[in-house]
Amino acid sequence: MNVGPQDTGWFKSTYSGGANDNCVEVRFTQGNPVAIRDSKNPTATLTTPNWPQFLTTLTR
């Protein structure tokens, strides 16, 4: 089964626009609460149980 980009569950902020690749993409998963990846290198993912702390750090 092929999964298209719209079916992957990955998303990025609407503030990122879409015209560039300087984005962080996020997917909420079972088992690992949050998966995070760089849109320029989507094969590398980071999972973190500290999602609220990550968001706080980004807003500083």
PDB file of C-alpha atoms in Angstrom:
ATOM      1  CA  MET A   1       0.000   0.000   0.000  1.00  0.00           C
ATOM      2  CA  ASN A   2       1.382   3.400  -0.973  1.00  0.00           C
ATOM      3  CA  VAL A   3       0.846   6.291   1.383  1.00  0.00           C
ATOM      4  CA  GLY A   4       0.622   9.753  -0.134  1.00  0.00           C
ATOM      5  CA  PRO A   5       1.839  12.906   1.609  1.00  0.00           C
ATOM      6  CA  GLN A   6      -1.689  13.801   2.682  1.00  0.00           C
ATOM      7  CA  ASP A   7      -2.087  10.386   4.365  1.00  0.00           C
ATOM      8  CA  THR A   8       1.089  10.296   6.451  1.00  0.00           C
ATOM      9  CA  GLY A   9      -0.213  12.142   9.501  1.00  0.00           C
ATOM     10  CA  TRP A  10       2.703  14.594   9.372  1.00  0.00           C
ATOM     11  CA  PHE A  11       1.774  18.262   9.575  1.00  0.00           C
ATOM     12  CA  LYS A  12       3.396  21.663   9.989  1.00  0.00           C
ATOM     13  CA  SER A  13       2.198  25.018  11.230  1.00  0.00           C
ATOM     14  CA  THR A  14       0.115  27.156   8.924  1.00  0.00           C
ATOM     15  CA  TYR A  15       2.564  29.951   9.820  1.00  0.00           C
ATOM     16  CA  SER A  16       5.272  28.125   7.852  1.00  0.00           C
ATOM     17  CA  GLY A  17       3.636  29.003   4.558  1.00  0.00           C
ATOM     18  CA  GLY A  18       4.614  26.114   2.352  1.00  0.00           C
ATOM     19  CA  ALA A  19       6.920  27.770  -0.141  1.00  0.00           C
ATOM     20  CA  ASN A  20      10.078  26.783   1.737  1.00  0.00           C
ATOM     21  CA  ASP A  21      11.565  23.723   3.390  1.00  0.00           C
ATOM     22  CA  ASN A  22      12.561  25.403   6.660  1.00  0.00           C
ATOM     23  CA  CYS A  23       9.881  23.687   8.682  1.00  0.00           C
ATOM     24  CA  VAL A  24       9.504  21.304  11.546  1.00  0.00           C
ATOM     25  CA  GLU A  25       6.914  18.634  10.854  1.00  0.00           C
ATOM     26  CA  VAL A  26       5.015  16.869  13.630  1.00  0.00           C
ATOM     27  CA  ARG A  27       3.014  13.653  13.904  1.00  0.00           C
ATOM     28  CA  PHE A  28       1.142  12.391  16.937  1.00  0.00           C
ATOM     29  CA  THR A  29       1.596   8.631  17.245  1.00  0.00           C
ATOM     30  CA  GLN A  30       0.637   5.686  19.398  1.00  0.00           C
ATOM     31  CA  GLY A  31       3.410   4.478  21.683  1.00  0.00           C
ATOM     32  CA  ASN A  32       5.562   7.563  21.167  1.00  0.00           C
ATOM     33  CA  PRO A  33       3.406  10.607  21.866  1.00  0.00           C
ATOM     34  CA  VAL A  34       5.034  12.917  19.311  1.00  0.00           C
ATOM     35  CA  ALA A  35       7.360  12.426  16.351  1.00  0.00           C
ATOM     36  CA  ILE A  36       9.273  15.447  15.067  1.00  0.00           C
ATOM     37  CA  ARG A  37      11.288  15.803  11.850  1.00  0.00           C
ATOM     38  CA  ASP A  38      13.003  18.447   9.766  1.00  0.00           C
ATOM     39  CA  SER A  39      11.217  19.017   6.460  1.00  0.00           C
ATOM     40  CA  LYS A  40      14.602  19.231   4.670  1.00  0.00           C
ATOM     41  CA  ASN A  41      15.543  15.769   5.949  1.00  0.00           C
ATOM     42  CA  PRO A  42      12.280  13.918   6.584  1.00  0.00           C
ATOM     43  CA  THR A  43      13.955  10.530   6.984  1.00  0.00           C
ATOM     44  CA  ALA A  44      15.386  11.523  10.363  1.00  0.00           C
ATOM     45  CA  THR A  45      12.840  11.661  13.160  1.00  0.00           C
ATOM     46  CA  LEU A  46      13.003  12.567  16.805  1.00  0.00           C
ATOM     47  CA  THR A  47      10.502  11.265  19.298  1.00  0.00           C
ATOM     48  CA  THR A  48       9.944  13.076  22.538  1.00  0.00           C
ATOM     49  CA  PRO A  49       7.746  12.597  25.584  1.00  0.00           C
ATOM     50  CA  ASN A  50       8.490  16.230  26.520  1.00  0.00           C
ATOM     51  CA  TRP A  51       6.277  17.891  23.914  1.00  0.00           C
ATOM     52  CA  PRO A  52       5.094  20.784  26.167  1.00  0.00           C
ATOM     53  CA  GLN A  53       8.688  21.611  27.121  1.00  0.00           C
ATOM     54  CA  PHE A  54       9.719  21.525  23.455  1.00  0.00           C
ATOM     55  CA  LEU A  55       6.959  24.011  22.546  1.00  0.00           C
ATOM     56  CA  THR A  56       7.915  26.298  25.425  1.00  0.00           C
ATOM     57  CA  THR A  57      11.520  26.326  24.237  1.00  0.00           C
ATOM     58  CA  LEU A  58      10.447  27.268  20.710  1.00  0.00           C
ATOM     59  CA  THR A  59       8.427  30.246  21.883  1.00  0.00           C
ATOM     60  CA  ARG A  60      11.296  31.859  23.776  1.00  0.00           C
TER      61      ARG A  60
END
